[in-house]
XYZ file of C-alpha atoms in Angstrom:
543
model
C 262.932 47.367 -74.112
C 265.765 46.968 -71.898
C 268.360 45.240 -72.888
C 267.762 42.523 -70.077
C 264.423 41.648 -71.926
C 265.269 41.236 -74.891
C 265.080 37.470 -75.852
C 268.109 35.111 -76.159
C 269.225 34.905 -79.515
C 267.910 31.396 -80.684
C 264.639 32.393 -78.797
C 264.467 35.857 -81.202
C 265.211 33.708 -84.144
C 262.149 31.203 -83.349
C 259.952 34.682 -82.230
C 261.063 36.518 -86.131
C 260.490 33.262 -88.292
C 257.171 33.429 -87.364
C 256.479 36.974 -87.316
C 255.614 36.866 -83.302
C 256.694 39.073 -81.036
C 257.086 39.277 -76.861
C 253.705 41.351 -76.435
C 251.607 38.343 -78.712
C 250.066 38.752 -81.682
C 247.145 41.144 -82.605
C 243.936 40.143 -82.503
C 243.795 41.152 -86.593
C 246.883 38.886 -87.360
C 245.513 36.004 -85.073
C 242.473 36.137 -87.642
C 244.353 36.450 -90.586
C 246.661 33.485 -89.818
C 243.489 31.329 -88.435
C 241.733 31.772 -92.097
C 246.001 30.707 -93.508
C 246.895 27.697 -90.996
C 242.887 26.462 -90.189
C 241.676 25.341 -87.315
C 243.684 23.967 -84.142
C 242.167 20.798 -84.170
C 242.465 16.888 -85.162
C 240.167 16.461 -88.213
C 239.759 13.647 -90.817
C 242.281 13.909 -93.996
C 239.529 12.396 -95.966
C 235.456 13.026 -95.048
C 233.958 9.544 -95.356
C 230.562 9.569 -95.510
C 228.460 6.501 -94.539
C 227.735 5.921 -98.155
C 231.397 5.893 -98.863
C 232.117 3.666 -96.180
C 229.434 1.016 -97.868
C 230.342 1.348 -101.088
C 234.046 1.210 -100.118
C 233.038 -2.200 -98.896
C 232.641 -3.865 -102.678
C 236.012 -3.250 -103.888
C 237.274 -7.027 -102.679
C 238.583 -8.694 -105.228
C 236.526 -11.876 -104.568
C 233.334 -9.898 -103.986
C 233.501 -8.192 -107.874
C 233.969 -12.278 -109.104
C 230.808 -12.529 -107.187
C 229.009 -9.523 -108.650
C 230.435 -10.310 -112.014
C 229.039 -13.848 -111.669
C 225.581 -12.763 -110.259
C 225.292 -10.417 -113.127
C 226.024 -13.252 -115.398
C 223.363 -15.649 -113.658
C 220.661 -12.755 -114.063
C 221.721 -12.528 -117.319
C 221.067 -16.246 -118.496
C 217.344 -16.819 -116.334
C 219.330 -18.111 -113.280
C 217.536 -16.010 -110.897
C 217.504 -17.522 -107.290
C 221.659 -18.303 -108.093
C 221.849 -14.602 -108.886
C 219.771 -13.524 -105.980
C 221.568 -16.295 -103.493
C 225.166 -14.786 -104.568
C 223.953 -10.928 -103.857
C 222.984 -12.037 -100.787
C 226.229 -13.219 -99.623
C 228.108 -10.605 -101.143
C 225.454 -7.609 -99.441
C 225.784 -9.658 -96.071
C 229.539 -9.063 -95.931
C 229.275 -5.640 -96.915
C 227.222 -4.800 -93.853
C 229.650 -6.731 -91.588
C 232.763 -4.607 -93.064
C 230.327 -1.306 -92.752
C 229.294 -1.913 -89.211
C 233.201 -2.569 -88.159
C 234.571 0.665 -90.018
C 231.706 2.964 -88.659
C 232.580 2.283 -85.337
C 236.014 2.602 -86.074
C 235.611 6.189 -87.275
C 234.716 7.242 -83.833
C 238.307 6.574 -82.328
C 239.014 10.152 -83.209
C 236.961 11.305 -81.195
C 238.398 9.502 -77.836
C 241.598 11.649 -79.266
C 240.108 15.086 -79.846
C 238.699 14.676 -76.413
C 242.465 15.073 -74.875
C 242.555 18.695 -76.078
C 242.073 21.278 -73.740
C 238.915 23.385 -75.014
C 240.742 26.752 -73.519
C 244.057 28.310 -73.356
C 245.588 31.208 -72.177
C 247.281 33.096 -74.721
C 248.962 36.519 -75.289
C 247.557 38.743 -77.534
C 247.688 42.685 -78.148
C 249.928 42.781 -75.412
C 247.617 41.797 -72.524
C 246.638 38.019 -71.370
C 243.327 36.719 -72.295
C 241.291 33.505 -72.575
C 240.162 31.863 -76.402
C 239.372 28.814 -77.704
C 242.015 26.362 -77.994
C 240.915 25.647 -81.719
C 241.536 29.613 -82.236
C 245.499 28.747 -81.562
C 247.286 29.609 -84.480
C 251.496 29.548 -85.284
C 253.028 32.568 -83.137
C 250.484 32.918 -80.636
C 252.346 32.761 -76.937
C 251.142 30.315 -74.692
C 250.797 30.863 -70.831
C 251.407 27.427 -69.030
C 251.025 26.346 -65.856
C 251.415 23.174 -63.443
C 248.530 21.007 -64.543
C 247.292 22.504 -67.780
C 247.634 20.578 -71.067
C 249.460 22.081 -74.112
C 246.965 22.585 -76.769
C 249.879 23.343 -79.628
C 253.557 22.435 -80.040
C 255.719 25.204 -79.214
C 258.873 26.354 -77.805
C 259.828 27.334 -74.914
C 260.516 31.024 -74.674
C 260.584 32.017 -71.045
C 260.245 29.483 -67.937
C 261.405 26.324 -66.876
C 258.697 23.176 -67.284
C 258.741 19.939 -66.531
C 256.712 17.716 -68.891
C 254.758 14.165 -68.572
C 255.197 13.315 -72.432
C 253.657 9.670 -71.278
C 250.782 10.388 -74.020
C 253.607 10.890 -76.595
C 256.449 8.390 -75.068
C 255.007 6.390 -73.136
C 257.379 6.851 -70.405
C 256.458 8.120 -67.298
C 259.202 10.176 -66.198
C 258.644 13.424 -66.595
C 261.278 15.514 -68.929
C 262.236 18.938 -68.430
C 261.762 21.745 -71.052
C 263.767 24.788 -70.673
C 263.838 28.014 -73.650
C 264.507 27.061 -76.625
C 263.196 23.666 -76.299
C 259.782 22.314 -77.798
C 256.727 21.209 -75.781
C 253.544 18.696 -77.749
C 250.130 19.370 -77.728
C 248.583 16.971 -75.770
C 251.103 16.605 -73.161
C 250.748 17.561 -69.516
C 252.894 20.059 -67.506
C 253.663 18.665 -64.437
C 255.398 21.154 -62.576
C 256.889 24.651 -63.429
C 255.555 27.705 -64.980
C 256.372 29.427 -68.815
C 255.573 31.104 -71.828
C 256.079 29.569 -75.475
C 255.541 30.574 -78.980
C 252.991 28.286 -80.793
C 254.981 26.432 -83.968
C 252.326 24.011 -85.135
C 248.547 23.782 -84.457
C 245.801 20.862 -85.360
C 246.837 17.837 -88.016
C 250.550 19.452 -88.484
C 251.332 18.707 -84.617
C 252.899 15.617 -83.612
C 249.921 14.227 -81.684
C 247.814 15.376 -84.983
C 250.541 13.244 -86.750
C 249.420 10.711 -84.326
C 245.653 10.832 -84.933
C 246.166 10.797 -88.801
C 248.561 7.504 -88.950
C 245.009 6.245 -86.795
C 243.274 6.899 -89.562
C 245.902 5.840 -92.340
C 244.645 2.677 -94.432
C 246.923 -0.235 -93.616
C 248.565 -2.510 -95.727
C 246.622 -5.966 -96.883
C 246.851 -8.549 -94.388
C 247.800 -11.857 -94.979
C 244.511 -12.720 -95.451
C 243.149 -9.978 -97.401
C 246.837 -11.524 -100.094
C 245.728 -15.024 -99.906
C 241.564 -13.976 -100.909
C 243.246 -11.610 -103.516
C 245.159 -14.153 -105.040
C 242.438 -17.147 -104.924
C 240.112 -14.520 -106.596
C 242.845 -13.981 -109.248
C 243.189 -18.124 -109.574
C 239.661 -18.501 -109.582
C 238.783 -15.837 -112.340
C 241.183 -17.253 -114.687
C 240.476 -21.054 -114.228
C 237.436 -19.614 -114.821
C 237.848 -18.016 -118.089
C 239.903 -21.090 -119.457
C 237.311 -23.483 -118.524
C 234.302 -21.686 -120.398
C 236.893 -20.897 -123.389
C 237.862 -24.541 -123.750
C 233.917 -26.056 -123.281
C 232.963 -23.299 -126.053
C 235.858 -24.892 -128.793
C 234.844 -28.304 -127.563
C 230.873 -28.301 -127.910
C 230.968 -26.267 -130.508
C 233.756 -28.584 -132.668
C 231.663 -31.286 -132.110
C 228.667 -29.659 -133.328
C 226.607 -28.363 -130.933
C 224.596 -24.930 -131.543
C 227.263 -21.970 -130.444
C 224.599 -20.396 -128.188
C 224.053 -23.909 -126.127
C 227.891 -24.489 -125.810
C 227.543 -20.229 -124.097
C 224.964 -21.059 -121.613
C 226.659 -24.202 -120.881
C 230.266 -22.324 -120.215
C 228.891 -19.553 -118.311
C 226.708 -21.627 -116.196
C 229.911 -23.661 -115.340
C 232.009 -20.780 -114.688
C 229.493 -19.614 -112.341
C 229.420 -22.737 -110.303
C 232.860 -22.855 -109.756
C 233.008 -19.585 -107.722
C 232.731 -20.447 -104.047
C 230.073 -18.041 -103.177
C 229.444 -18.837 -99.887
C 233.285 -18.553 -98.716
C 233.885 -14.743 -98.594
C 230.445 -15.488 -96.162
C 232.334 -18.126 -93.804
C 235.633 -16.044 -93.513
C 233.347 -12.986 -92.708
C 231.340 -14.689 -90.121
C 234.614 -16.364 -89.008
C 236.059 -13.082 -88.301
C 232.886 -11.447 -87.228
C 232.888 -14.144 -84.521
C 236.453 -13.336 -83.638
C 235.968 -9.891 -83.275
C 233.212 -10.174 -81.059
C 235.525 -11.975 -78.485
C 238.122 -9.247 -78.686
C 235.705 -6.602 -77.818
C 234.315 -8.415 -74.808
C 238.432 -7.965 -73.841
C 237.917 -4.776 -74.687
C 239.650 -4.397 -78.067
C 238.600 -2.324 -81.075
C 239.429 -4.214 -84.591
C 238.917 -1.456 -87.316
C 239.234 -4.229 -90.284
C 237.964 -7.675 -89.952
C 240.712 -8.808 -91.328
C 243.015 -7.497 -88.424
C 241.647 -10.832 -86.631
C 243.398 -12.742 -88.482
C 246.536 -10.737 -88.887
C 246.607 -10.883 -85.043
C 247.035 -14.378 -85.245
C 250.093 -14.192 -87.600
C 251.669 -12.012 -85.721
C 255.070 -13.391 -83.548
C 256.101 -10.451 -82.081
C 254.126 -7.943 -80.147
C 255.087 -4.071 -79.604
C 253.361 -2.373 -77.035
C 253.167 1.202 -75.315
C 254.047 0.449 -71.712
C 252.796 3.451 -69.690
C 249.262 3.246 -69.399
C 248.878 0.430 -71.191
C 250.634 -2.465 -69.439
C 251.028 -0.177 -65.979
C 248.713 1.777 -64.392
C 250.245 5.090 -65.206
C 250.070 5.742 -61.458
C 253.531 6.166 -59.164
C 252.985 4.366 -56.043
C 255.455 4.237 -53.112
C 256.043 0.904 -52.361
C 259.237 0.650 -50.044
C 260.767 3.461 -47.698
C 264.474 2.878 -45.676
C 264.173 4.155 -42.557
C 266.449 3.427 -39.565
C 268.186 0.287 -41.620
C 265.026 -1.431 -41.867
C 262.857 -1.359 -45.217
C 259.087 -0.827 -44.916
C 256.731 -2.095 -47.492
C 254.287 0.325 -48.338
C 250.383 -1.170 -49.145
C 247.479 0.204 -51.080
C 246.405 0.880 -54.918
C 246.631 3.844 -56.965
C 246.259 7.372 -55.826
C 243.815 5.791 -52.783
C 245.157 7.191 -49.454
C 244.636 3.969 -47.791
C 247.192 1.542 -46.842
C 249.825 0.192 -44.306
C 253.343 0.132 -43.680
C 255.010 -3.453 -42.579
C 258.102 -3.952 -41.986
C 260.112 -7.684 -41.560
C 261.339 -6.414 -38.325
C 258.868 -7.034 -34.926
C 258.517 -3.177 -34.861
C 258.253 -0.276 -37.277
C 260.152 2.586 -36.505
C 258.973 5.946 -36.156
C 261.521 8.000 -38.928
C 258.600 6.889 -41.847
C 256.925 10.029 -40.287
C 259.884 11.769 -40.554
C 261.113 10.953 -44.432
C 256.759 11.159 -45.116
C 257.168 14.811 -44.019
C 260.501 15.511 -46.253
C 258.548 14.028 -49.190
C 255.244 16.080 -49.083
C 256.973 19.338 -48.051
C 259.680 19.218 -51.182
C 256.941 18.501 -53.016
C 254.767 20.790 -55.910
C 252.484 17.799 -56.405
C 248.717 17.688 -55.157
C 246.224 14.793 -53.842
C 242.982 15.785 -54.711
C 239.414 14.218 -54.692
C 237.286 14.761 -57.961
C 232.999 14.834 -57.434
C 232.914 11.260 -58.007
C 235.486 10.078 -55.252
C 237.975 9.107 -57.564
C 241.427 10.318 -56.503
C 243.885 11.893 -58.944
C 247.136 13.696 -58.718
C 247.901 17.190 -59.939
C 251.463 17.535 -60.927
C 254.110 15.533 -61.250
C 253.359 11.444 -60.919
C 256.482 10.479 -59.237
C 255.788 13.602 -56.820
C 252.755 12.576 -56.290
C 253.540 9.347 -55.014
C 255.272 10.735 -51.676
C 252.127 12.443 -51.121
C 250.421 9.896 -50.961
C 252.851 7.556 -49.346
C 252.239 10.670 -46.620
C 248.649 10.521 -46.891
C 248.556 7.022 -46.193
C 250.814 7.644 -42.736
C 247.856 10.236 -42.249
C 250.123 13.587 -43.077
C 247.939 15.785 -44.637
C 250.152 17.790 -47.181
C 247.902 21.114 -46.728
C 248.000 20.836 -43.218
C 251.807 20.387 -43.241
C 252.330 23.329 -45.532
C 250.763 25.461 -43.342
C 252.612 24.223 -40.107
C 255.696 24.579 -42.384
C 255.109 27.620 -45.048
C 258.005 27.687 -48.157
C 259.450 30.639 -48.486
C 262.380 29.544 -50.972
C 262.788 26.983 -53.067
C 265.499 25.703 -55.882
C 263.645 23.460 -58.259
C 265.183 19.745 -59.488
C 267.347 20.321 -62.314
C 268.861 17.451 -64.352
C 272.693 18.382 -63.560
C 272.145 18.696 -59.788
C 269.366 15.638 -59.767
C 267.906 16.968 -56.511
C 265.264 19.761 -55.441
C 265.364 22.021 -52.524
C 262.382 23.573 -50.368
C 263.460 26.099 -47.516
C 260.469 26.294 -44.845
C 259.795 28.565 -42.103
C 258.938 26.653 -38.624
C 255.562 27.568 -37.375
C 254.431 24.374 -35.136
C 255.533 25.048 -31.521
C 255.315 21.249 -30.282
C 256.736 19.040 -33.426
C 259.730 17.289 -33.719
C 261.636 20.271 -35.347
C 260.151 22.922 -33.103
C 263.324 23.841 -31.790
C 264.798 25.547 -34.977
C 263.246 28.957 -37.140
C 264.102 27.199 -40.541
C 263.630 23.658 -42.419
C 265.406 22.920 -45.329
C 264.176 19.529 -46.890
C 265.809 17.906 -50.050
C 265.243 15.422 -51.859
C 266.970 13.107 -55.341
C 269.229 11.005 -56.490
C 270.853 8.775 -53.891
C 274.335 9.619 -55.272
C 273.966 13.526 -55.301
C 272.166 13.178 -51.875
C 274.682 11.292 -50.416
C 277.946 13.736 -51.146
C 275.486 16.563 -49.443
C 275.043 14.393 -45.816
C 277.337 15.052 -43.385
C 274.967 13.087 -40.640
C 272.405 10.513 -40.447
C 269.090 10.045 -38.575
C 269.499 6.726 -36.790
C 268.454 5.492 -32.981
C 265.992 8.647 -32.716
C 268.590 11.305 -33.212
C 271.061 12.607 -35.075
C 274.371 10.759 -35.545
C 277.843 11.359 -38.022
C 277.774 9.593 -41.202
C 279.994 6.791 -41.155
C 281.392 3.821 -43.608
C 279.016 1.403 -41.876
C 276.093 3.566 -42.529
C 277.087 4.089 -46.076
C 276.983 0.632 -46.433
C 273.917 -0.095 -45.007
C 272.357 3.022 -47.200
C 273.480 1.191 -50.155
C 272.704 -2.046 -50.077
C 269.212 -1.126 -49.035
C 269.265 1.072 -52.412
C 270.710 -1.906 -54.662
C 267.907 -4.040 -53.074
C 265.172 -1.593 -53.583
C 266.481 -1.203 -57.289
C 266.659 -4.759 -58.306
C 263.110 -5.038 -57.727
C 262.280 -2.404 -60.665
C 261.964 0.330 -58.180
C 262.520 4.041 -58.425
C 264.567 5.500 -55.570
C 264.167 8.994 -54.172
C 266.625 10.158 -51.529
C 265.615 12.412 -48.643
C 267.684 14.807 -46.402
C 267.113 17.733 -44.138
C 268.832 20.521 -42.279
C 267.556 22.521 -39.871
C 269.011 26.406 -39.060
C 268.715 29.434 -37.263
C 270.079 31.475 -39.858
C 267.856 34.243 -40.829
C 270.601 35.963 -43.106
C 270.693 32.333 -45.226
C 267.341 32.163 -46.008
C 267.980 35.957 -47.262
C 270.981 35.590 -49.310
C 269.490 33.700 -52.279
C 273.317 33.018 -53.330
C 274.457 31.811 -50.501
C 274.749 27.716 -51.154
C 272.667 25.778 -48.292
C 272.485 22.699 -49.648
C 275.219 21.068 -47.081
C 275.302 19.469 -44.151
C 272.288 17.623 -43.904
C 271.082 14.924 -42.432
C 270.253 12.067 -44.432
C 266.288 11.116 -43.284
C 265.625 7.668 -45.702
C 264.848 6.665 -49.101
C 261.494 6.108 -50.910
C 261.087 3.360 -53.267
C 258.359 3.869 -55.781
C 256.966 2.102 -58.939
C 253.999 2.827 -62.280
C 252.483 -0.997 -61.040
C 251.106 -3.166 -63.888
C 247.094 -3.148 -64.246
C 245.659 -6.008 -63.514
C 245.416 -9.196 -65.349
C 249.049 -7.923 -67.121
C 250.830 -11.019 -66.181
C 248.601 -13.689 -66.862
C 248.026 -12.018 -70.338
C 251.732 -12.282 -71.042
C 252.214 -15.370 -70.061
C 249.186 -16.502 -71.953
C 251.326 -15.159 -75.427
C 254.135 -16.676 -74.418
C 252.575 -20.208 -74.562
């Protein structure tokens, strides 16, 4: 190995802990450390069969006091109490075995999110296994669009992650060597190579799936029935006790004064209220899954309606988890930007009597600096494959009917310098193919696009009036307090900028810095909308 492939040294450190190498693992060790580590995939800590699930259901507190007094009323020829009592306490068994049997399918909705392949390294040559064959030190081939099946780290590549599964957040974060990616997870753009580190239950998404599963703590409810039980059971116990000493002192047979005391004892457990807070519940439940919530414990209901303060994953879950472009600058004006989703339907309106024509323009900058993809899936459904905030300029495009496959093929890449966190921008260098567009005129295209700040301090000129103008204070102005206004309404602002050359020797000097005077194009103003019905169901807890 030459001494410019040899790993860095934290990356050799990672590679020797765990016995892994740059050529993979053999296909021997890979079996040997699948029978040590298990399986890659989520399982149950604990196997609960339905049996266990039912009998689980008896250990209430109030529900033995009911056993222990039907036993009692068997015991002393009070039959139809005995059988009444059973009754209840077999009827709220069933309840609390239907709600936990459903429950214990969640994991499946969770396994479901693993990829069933990957691509791994192994005996030196890439090949194709199961993902629940993954075991620590395998490397990892990843790609724009797959979905890690193992933690890892990093070894070779840049990636950029969407952690929203994880996080919550949909921004996606960059992972460079060294640094760790999470099963489950989705690379977004980029290519790499990393080492597996953790596989099935010991990953953090498996940490995930087994807090899911994790008994939780009584519920207020579940203290206050604990504690009557408790109350109950001892009044109980005092009250037979004291009617024993009392018939029998005045001289009534012991074995009377018994029956008499147990029979009493009996009738003052309230068998039919574990029955009304079950159906109670029951009842409640059934309303929250015609909202579309699973309750695992009946109890839950009730907790829900203790609760004061609610914590929620935002991502997904309140929003849509879908980037939509909702303003774009262009020529001082600001254009709204219509439509739902990934959808390539909607229109552009602007406050002005006319909309100008640089929207096509900024459109173009957006889908060519752009790894993202709009595709259509069997069912007409439209998805994006890449990065979400990416893939809301193509569609902004697609709704302004560019067709990012058609423009990449009018306009071909031939360099690129991907987004990186210090520079906050990325830069796509094009050859010019289309004889008759509006940039027809020049051999080369280089399109930009980021932050507004690190955009700015790389314009020299300004698209205004249909051509190309100087920058001035005026138009800085103007720039900026369209970007304060598109950011005080929650929105995420994306700079674009072009330059167009005749250079041959700049596109071939790799070093050579082109990243200057360009011409600033617009800005696009995007936001992860809330789903529907988010508002109203916030403003519903707040009353």
């Amino acid at each position: 190995m030459n001494s410019s492939d040899r790993p860095a040294p934290e990356i050799a450190a990672v590679l020797e802990r765990l016995r892994s190498g740059t050529s993979g693992l053999t296909r021997e060790e890979a079996r040997r450390r699948l029978a040590e580590y298990g399986r890659n995939e989520l399982r149950k800590t604990e196997k609960a069969t339905h049996l266990r699930i039912f009998a689980s259901q008896f250990l209430d507190f109030m529900l033995i006091l009911l056993i222990i007094a039907a036993i009692v009323s068997f015991l002393i020829g009070e039959r139809l109490d005995g059988f009444v009592i059973m009754g209840f306490v077999v009827f709220n068994a069933v309840l609390g075995f239907i709600q936990e049997y459903r429950a214990e399918r969640a994991l499946e909705a969770l396994k479901s999110m693993i990829s069933p392949q990957a691509r791994v390294v192994r005996d030196g040559g890439e090949q194709m296994v199961d993902a629940a064959q993954l075991v620590p030190g395998d490397l990892l081939l990843l790609a724009a669009g797959d979905r890690v099946q193992a933690d890892g780290v990093v070894i070779t590549g840049e990636l950029r992650m969407d952690e929203s599964v994880l996080t919550g957040e949909s921004q996606p974060v960059d992972r460079g060597t060294a640094q760790t990616v999470y099963a489950g997870t989705t690379v977004s753009h980029g290519r790499g190579t990393c080492v597996v580190t953790e596989t099935g239950m010991r990953t953090e998404f498996g940490k995930i799936a087994a807090m899911v599963q994790t008994e939780e703590r009584e519920t207020p409810l579940q203290r206050r029935m604990k504690q009557l039980a408790k109350y109950l059971g001892i009044g109980a116990l005092i009250i037979c006790i004291v009617i024993f000493i009392t018939g029998t002192m005045g001289g009534i047979a012991a074995d009377e004064m018994f029956l008499a005391a147990v029979s009493l004892a009996v009738a003052a457990v309230p068998e039919g209220l574990p029955a009304v807070v079950t159906i109670t519940l029951a009842i409640g439940v059934q309303r929250m899954v015609r909202k579309n919530v699973i309750v695992r414990k009946l109890q839950a209901v009730e907790a829900l309606g203790c609760a004061t303060v609610i914590c929620t994953d935002k991502t997904g879950t309140l929003t849509e988890n879908k980037m939509t472009v909702r303003k774009i600058s262009a020529d001082g004006a600001l254009i709204e930007v219509t439509g739902e989703g990934y959808t390539p339907s909607g229109e552009f309106m602007s406050r002005d009597a006319e909309i100008p024509d640089l929207p096509q323009l900024s459109l173009r900058i957006g889908a060519l600096c752009n790894d993202s993809s709009l595709v259509q899936s069997d069912n007409g459904d439209w998805a994006i494959l890449g990065d979400p905030t990416e893939g809301a300029l193509v569609v902004a495009a697609a709704k302004a009917g560019i067709d990012k496959q058609e423009l990449e093929n009018r306009y071909p890449r031939i360099a690129e310098v991907p987004f990186d966190s210090d520079r906050k921008y990325m830069t796509t260098i094009h050859e010019i193919r289309d004889t008759d567009g509006i940039w027809s005129d020049s051999a080369y295209l280089v399109s930009v696009k980021g932050a507004l700040d690190s955009i700015l301090q790389l314009c020299d000129y300004i698209y205004k009036d249909g051509r190309v103008a100087e920058m001035t204070g005026e138009d800085l102005d103007s720039i900026n307090h369209l970007h304060e206004e598109m950011t005080s309404g929650a929105l995420r602002v994306l700079a674009l900028a072009y330059r167009l050359s005749d250079d041959a020797g700049m596109i071939e000097d790799r070093k050579q810095r082109y990243e200057h005077n360009l011409v600033f194009a617009g800005m696009a103003g995007m936001i992860d909308p809330p789903r529907p019905g988010v508002r109203e169901a916030i403003s519903t807890c707040r009353e």
